PDB file of C-alpha atoms in Angstrom:
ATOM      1  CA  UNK P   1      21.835   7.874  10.050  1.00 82.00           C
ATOM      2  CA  UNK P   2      22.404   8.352  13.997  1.00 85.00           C
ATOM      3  CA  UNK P   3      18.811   9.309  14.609  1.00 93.00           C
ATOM      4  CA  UNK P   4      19.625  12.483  16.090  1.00 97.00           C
ATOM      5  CA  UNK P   5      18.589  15.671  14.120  1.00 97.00           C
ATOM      6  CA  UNK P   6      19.428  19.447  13.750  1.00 98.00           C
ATOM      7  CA  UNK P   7      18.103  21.982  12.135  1.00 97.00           C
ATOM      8  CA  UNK P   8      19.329  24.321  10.315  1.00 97.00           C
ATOM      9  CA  UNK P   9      21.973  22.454   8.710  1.00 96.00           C
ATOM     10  CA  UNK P  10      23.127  26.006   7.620  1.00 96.00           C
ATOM     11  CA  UNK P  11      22.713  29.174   8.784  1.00 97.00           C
ATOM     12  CA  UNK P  12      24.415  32.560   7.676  1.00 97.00           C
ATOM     13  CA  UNK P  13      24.086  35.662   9.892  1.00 97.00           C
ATOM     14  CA  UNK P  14      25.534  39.156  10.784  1.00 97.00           C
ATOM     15  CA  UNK P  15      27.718  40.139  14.016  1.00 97.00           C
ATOM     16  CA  UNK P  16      25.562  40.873  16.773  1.00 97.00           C
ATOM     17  CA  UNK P  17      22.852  39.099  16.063  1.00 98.00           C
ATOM     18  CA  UNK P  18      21.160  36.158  17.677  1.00 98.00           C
ATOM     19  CA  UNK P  19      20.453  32.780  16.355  1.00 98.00           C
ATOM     20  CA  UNK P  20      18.690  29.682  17.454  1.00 98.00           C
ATOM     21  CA  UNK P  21      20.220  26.054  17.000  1.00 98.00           C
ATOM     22  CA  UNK P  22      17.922  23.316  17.223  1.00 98.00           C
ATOM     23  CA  UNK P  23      18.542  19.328  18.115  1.00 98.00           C
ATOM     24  CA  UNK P  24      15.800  16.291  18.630  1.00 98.00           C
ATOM     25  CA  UNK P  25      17.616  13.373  20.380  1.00 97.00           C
ATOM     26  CA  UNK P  26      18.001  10.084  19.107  1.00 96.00           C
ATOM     27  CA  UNK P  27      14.408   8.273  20.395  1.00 95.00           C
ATOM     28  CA  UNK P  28      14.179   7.496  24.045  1.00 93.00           C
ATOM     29  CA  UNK P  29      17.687   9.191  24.681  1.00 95.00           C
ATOM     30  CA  UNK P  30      17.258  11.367  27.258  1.00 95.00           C
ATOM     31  CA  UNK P  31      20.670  13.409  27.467  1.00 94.00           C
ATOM     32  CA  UNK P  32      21.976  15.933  25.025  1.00 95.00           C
ATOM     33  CA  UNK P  33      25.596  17.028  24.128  1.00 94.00           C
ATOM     34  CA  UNK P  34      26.615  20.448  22.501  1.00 96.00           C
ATOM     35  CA  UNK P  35      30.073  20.576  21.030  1.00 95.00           C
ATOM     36  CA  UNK P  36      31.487  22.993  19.114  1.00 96.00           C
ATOM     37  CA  UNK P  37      34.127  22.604  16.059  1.00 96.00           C
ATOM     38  CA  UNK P  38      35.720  26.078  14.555  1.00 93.00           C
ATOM     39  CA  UNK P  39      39.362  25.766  12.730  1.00 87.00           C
ATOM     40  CA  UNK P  40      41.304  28.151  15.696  1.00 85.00           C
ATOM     41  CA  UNK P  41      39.937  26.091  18.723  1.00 86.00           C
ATOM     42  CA  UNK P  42      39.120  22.626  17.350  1.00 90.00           C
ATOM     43  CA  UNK P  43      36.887  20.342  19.063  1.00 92.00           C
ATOM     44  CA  UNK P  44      34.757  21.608  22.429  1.00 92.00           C
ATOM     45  CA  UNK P  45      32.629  20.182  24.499  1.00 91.00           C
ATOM     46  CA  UNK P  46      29.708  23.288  25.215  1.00 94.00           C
ATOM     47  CA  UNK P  47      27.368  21.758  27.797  1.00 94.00           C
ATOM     48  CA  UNK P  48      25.169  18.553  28.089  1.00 93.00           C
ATOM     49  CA  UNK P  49      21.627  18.710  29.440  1.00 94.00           C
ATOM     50  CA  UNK P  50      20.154  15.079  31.170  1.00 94.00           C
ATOM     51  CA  UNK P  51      16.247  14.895  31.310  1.00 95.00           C
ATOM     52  CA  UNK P  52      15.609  18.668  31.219  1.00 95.00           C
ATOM     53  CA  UNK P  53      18.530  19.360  34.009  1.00 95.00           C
ATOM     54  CA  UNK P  54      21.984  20.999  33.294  1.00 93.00           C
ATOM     55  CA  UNK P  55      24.546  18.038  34.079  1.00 90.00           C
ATOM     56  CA  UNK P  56      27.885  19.434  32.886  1.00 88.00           C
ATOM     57  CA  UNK P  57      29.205  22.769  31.103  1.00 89.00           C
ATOM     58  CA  UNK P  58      32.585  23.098  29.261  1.00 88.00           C
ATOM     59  CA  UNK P  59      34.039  25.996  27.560  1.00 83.00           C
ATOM     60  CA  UNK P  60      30.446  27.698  27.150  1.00 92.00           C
ATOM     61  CA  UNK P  61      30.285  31.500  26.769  1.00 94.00           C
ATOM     62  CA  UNK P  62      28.078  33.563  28.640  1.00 95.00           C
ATOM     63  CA  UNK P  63      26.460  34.950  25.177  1.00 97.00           C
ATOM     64  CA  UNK P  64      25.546  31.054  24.814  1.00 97.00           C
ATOM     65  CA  UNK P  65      22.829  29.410  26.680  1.00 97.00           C
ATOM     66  CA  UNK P  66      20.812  25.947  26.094  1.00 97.00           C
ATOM     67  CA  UNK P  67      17.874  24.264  27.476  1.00 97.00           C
ATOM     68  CA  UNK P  68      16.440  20.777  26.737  1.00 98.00           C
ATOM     69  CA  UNK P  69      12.381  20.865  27.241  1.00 97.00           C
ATOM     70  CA  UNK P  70      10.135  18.321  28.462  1.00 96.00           C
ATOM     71  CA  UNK P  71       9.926  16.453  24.967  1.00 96.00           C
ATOM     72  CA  UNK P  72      13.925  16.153  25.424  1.00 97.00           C
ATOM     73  CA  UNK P  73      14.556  17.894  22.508  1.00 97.00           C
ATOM     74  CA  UNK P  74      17.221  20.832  23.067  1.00 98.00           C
ATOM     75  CA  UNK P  75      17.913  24.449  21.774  1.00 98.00           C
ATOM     76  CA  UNK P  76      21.225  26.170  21.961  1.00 98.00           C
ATOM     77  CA  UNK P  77      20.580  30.009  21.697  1.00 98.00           C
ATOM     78  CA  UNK P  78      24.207  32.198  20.205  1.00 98.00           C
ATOM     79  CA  UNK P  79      23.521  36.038  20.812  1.00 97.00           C
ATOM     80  CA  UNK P  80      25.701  39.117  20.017  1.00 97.00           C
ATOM     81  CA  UNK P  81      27.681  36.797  17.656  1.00 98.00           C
ATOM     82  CA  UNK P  82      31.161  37.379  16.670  1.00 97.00           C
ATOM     83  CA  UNK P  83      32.955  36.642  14.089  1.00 96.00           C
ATOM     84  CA  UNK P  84      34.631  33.727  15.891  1.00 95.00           C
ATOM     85  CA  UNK P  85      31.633  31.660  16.278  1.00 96.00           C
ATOM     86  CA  UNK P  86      31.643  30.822  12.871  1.00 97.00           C
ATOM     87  CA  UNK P  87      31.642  26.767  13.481  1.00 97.00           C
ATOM     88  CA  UNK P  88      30.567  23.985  13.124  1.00 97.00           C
ATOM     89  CA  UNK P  89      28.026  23.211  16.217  1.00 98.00           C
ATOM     90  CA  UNK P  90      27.096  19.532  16.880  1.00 96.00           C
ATOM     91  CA  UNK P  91      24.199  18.408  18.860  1.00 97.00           C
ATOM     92  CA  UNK P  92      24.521  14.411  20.384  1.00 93.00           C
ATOM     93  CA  UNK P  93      22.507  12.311  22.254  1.00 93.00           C
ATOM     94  CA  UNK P  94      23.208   9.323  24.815  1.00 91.00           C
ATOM     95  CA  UNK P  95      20.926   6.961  26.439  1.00 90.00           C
ATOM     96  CA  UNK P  96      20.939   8.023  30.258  1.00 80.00           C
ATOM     97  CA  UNK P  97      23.787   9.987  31.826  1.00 74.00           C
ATOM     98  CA  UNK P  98      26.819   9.099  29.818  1.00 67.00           C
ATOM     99  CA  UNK P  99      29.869   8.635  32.017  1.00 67.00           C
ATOM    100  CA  UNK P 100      30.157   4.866  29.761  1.00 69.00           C
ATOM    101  CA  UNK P 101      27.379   5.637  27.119  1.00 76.00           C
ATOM    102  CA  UNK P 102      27.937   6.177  23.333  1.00 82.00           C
ATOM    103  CA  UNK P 103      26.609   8.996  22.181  1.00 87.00           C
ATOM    104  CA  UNK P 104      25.355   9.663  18.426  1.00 90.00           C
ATOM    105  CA  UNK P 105      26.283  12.674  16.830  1.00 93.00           C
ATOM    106  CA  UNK P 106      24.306  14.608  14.537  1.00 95.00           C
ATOM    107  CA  UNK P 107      25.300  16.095  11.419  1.00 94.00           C
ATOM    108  CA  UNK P 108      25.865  19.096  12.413  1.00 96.00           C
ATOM    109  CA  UNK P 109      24.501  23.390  12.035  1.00 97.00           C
ATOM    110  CA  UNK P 110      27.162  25.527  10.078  1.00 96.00           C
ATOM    111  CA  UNK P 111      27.136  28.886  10.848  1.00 97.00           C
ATOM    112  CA  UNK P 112      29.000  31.660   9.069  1.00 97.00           C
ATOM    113  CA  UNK P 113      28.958  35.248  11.138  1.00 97.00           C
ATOM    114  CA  UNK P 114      29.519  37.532   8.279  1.00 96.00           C
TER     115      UNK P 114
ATOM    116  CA  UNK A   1      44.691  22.342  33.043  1.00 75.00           C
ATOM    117  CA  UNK A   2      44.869  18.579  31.357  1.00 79.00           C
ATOM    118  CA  UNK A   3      46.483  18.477  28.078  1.00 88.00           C
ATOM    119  CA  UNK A   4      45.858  15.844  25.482  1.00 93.00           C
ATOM    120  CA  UNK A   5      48.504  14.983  22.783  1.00 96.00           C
ATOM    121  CA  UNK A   6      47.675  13.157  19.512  1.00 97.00           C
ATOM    122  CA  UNK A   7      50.580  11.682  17.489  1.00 97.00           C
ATOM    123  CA  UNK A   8      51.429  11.798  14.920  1.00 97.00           C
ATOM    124  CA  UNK A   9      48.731  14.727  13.253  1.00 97.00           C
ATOM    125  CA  UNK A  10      48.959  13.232   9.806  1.00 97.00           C
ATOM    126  CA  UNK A  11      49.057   9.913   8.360  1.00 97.00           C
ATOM    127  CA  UNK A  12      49.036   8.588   4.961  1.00 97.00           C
ATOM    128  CA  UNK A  13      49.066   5.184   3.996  1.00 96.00           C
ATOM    129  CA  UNK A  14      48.091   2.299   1.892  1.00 96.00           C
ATOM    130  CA  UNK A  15      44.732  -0.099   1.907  1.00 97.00           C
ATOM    131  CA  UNK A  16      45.320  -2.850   3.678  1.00 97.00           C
ATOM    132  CA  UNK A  17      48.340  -1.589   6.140  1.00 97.00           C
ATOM    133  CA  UNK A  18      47.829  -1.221   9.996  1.00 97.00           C
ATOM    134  CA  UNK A  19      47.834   2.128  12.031  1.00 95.00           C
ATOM    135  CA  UNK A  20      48.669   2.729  15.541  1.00 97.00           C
ATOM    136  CA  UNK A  21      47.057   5.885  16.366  1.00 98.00           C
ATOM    137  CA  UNK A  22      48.275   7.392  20.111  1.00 98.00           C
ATOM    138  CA  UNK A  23      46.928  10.155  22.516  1.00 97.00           C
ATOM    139  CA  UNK A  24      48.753  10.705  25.790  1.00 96.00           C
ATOM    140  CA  UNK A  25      47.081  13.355  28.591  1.00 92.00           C
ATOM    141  CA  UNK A  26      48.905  15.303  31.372  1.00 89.00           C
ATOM    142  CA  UNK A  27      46.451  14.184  34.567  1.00 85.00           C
ATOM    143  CA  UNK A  28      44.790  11.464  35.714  1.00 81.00           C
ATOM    144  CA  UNK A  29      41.413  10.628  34.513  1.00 80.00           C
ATOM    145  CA  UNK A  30      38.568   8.216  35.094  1.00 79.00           C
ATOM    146  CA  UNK A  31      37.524   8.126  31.215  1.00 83.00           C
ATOM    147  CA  UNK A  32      39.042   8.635  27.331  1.00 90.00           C
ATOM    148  CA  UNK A  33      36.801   8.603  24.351  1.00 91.00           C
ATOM    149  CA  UNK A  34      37.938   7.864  20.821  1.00 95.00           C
ATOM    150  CA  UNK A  35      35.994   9.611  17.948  1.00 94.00           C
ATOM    151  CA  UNK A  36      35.953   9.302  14.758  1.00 97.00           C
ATOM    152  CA  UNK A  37      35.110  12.711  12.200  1.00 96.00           C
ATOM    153  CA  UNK A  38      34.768  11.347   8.708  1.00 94.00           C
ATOM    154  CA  UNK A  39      35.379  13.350   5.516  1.00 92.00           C
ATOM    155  CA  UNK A  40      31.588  14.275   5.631  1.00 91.00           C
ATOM    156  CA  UNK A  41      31.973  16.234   8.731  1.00 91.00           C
ATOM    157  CA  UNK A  42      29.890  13.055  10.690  1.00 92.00           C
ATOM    158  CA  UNK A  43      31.531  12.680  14.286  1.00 93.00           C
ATOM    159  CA  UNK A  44      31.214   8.773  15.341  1.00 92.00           C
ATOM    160  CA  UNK A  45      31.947   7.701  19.195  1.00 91.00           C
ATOM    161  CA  UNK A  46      34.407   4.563  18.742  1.00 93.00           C
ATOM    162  CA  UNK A  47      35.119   3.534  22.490  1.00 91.00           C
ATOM    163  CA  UNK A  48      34.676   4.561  26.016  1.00 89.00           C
ATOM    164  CA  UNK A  49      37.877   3.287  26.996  1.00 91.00           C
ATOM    165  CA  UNK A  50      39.328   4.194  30.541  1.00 88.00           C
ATOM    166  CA  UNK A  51      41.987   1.561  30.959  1.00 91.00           C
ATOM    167  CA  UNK A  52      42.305  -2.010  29.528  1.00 94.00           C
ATOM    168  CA  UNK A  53      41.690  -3.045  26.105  1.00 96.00           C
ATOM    169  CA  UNK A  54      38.483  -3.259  23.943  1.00 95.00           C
ATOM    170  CA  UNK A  55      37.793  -4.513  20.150  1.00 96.00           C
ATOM    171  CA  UNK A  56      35.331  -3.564  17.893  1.00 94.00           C
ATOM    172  CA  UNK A  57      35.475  -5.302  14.676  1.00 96.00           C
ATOM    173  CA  UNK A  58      39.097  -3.929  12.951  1.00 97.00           C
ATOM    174  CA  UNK A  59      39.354  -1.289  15.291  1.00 97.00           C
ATOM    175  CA  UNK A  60      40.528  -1.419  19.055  1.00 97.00           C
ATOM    176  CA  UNK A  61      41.961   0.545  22.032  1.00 97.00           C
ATOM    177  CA  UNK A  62      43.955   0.445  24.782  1.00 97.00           C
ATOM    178  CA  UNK A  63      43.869   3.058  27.506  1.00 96.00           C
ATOM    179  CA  UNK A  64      47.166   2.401  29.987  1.00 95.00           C
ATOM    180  CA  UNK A  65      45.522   5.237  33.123  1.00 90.00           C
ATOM    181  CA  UNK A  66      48.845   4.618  34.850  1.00 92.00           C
ATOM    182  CA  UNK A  67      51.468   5.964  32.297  1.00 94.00           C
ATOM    183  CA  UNK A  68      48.295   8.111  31.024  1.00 94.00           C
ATOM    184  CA  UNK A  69      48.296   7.293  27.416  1.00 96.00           C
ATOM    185  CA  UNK A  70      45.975   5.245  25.019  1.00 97.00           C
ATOM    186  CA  UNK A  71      46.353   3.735  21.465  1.00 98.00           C
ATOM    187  CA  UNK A  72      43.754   3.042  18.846  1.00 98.00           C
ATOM    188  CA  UNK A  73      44.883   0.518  16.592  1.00 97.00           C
ATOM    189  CA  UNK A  74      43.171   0.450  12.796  1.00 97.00           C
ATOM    190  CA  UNK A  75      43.864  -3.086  11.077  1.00 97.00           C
ATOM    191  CA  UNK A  76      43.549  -3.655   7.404  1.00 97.00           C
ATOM    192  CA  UNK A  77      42.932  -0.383   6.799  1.00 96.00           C
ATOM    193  CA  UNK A  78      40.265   0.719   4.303  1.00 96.00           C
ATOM    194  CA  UNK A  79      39.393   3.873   2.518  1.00 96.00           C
ATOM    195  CA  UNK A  80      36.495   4.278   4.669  1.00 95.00           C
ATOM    196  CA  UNK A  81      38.910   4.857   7.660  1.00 97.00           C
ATOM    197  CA  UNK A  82      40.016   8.049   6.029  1.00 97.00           C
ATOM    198  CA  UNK A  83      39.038  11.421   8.654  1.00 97.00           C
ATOM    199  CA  UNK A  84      39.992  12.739  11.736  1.00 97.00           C
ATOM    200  CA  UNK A  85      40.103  10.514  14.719  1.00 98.00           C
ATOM    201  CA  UNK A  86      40.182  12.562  18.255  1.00 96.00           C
ATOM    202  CA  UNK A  87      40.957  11.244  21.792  1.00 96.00           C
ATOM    203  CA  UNK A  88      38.980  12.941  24.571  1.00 91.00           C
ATOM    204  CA  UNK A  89      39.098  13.133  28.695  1.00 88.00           C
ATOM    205  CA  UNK A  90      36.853  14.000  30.819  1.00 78.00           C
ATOM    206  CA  UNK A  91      38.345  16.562  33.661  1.00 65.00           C
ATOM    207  CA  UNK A  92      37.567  14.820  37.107  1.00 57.00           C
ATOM    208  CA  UNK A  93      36.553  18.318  38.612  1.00 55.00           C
ATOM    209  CA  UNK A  94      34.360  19.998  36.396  1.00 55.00           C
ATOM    210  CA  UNK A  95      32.841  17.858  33.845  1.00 60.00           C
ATOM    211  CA  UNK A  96      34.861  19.459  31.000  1.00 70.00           C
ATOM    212  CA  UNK A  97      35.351  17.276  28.018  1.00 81.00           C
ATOM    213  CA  UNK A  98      39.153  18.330  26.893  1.00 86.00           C
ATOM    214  CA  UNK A  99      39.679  17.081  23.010  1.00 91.00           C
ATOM    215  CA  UNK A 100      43.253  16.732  21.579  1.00 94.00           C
ATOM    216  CA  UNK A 101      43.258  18.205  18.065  1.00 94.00           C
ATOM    217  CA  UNK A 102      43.180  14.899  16.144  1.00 96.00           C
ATOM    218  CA  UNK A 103      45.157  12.691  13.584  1.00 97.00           C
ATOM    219  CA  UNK A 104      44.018  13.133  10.158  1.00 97.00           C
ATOM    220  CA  UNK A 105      44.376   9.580   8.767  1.00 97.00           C
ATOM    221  CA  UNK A 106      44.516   9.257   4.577  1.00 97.00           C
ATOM    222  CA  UNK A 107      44.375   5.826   3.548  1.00 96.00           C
ATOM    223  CA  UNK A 108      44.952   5.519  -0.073  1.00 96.00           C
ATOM    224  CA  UNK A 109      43.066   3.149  -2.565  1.00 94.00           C
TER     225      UNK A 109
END
């Protein structure tokens, strides 16, 4: 067990609609990783947030948006889905910035856009 | 923009037998990550490894910046080594985190 949590661990929806992902860092960890894993496009790196600020983005859409709140825990809203966001979407968590850090990975929200 | 190369994509082989594992990328870069994605689905950081050499247990790396490749070596391989292992660079511009798409490692009991 990493210590870092999402919920839902699965989540089934329609096109178009919008869906919330939720992640609680590991304790005391104050940055947060989104990646996301789908069979055509592998592994991405979405965005990371470091104590409440935006510190890098990746290959983010502009129908995707995050924020980590003042408990650090972070939220990684998917609107006007697509079929192609059907993926696996991982939330991690390192101790400070992370240019050296670990981070922990958690297990991971599957969602299916039917 | 940077490219990252895993070789070979599959591997099978036998408990107990070594594995050289090898990711080369098209720029310069001032980091490489290994992961490892196990047949769960659970993603595991192995190594922050931007050049030189580090060990963890049967497992290490070597990052060679210069000639811009790295190796992860497995030793006395066990079943619990089976998954995906991917390399991944930071871009020095942006912050993007590019990941090659993995060796899939089968090590058979």
């Amino acid at each position: 067990d990493s210590g870092v949590t999402q919920t839902p661990k699965h989540l089934i929806t329609a096109t178009g609609q919008r869906v919330t992902l939720r992640c609680s860092p590991r304790s005391g960890d104050l940055s947060v990783y989104w990646y996301q894993q789908s069979l055509d496009q592998g592994l991405q790196f979405l965005i990371q947030y470091y104590n409440g600020e935006e510190r890098a983005k990746g290959n983010i859409l502009e129908r995707f948006s995050a924020q980590q709140f003042p408990d650090l825990h972070s939220e990684l809203n998917l609107s006007s889905l697509e079929l192609g966001d059907s993926a696996l979407y991982f939330c991690a968590s390192s101790l400070n910035r992370g240019e050296t850090e670990t981070q922990y990975f958690g297990p991971g929200t599957r969602l299916l856009v039917l | 923009g940077i490219q990252v190369e895993q070789s070979p994509p599959d591997l099978i082989l036998q408990e107990g037998a070594n594995s050289t594992l090898r990711c080369n990328f098209s720029d310069s870069v001032n980091n490489l990550q290994w992961f490892h994605q196990n047949p769960w689905g659970q993603l595991i950081n192995l190594f922050y490894i931007p050049s030189g050499t580090k060990q963890n247990g049967r497992l290490s790396a070597t990052t060679v910046a210069t000639e811009r490749y790295s190796l992860l070596y497995i030793s006395s391989s066990q079943t619990t080594d089976s998954g995906v292992y991917f390399c991944a660079v930071p871009m020095n511009r942006d912050d993007k985190i590019i990941f090659g798409k993995g060796t899939r490692l089968h090590i058979l009991p």
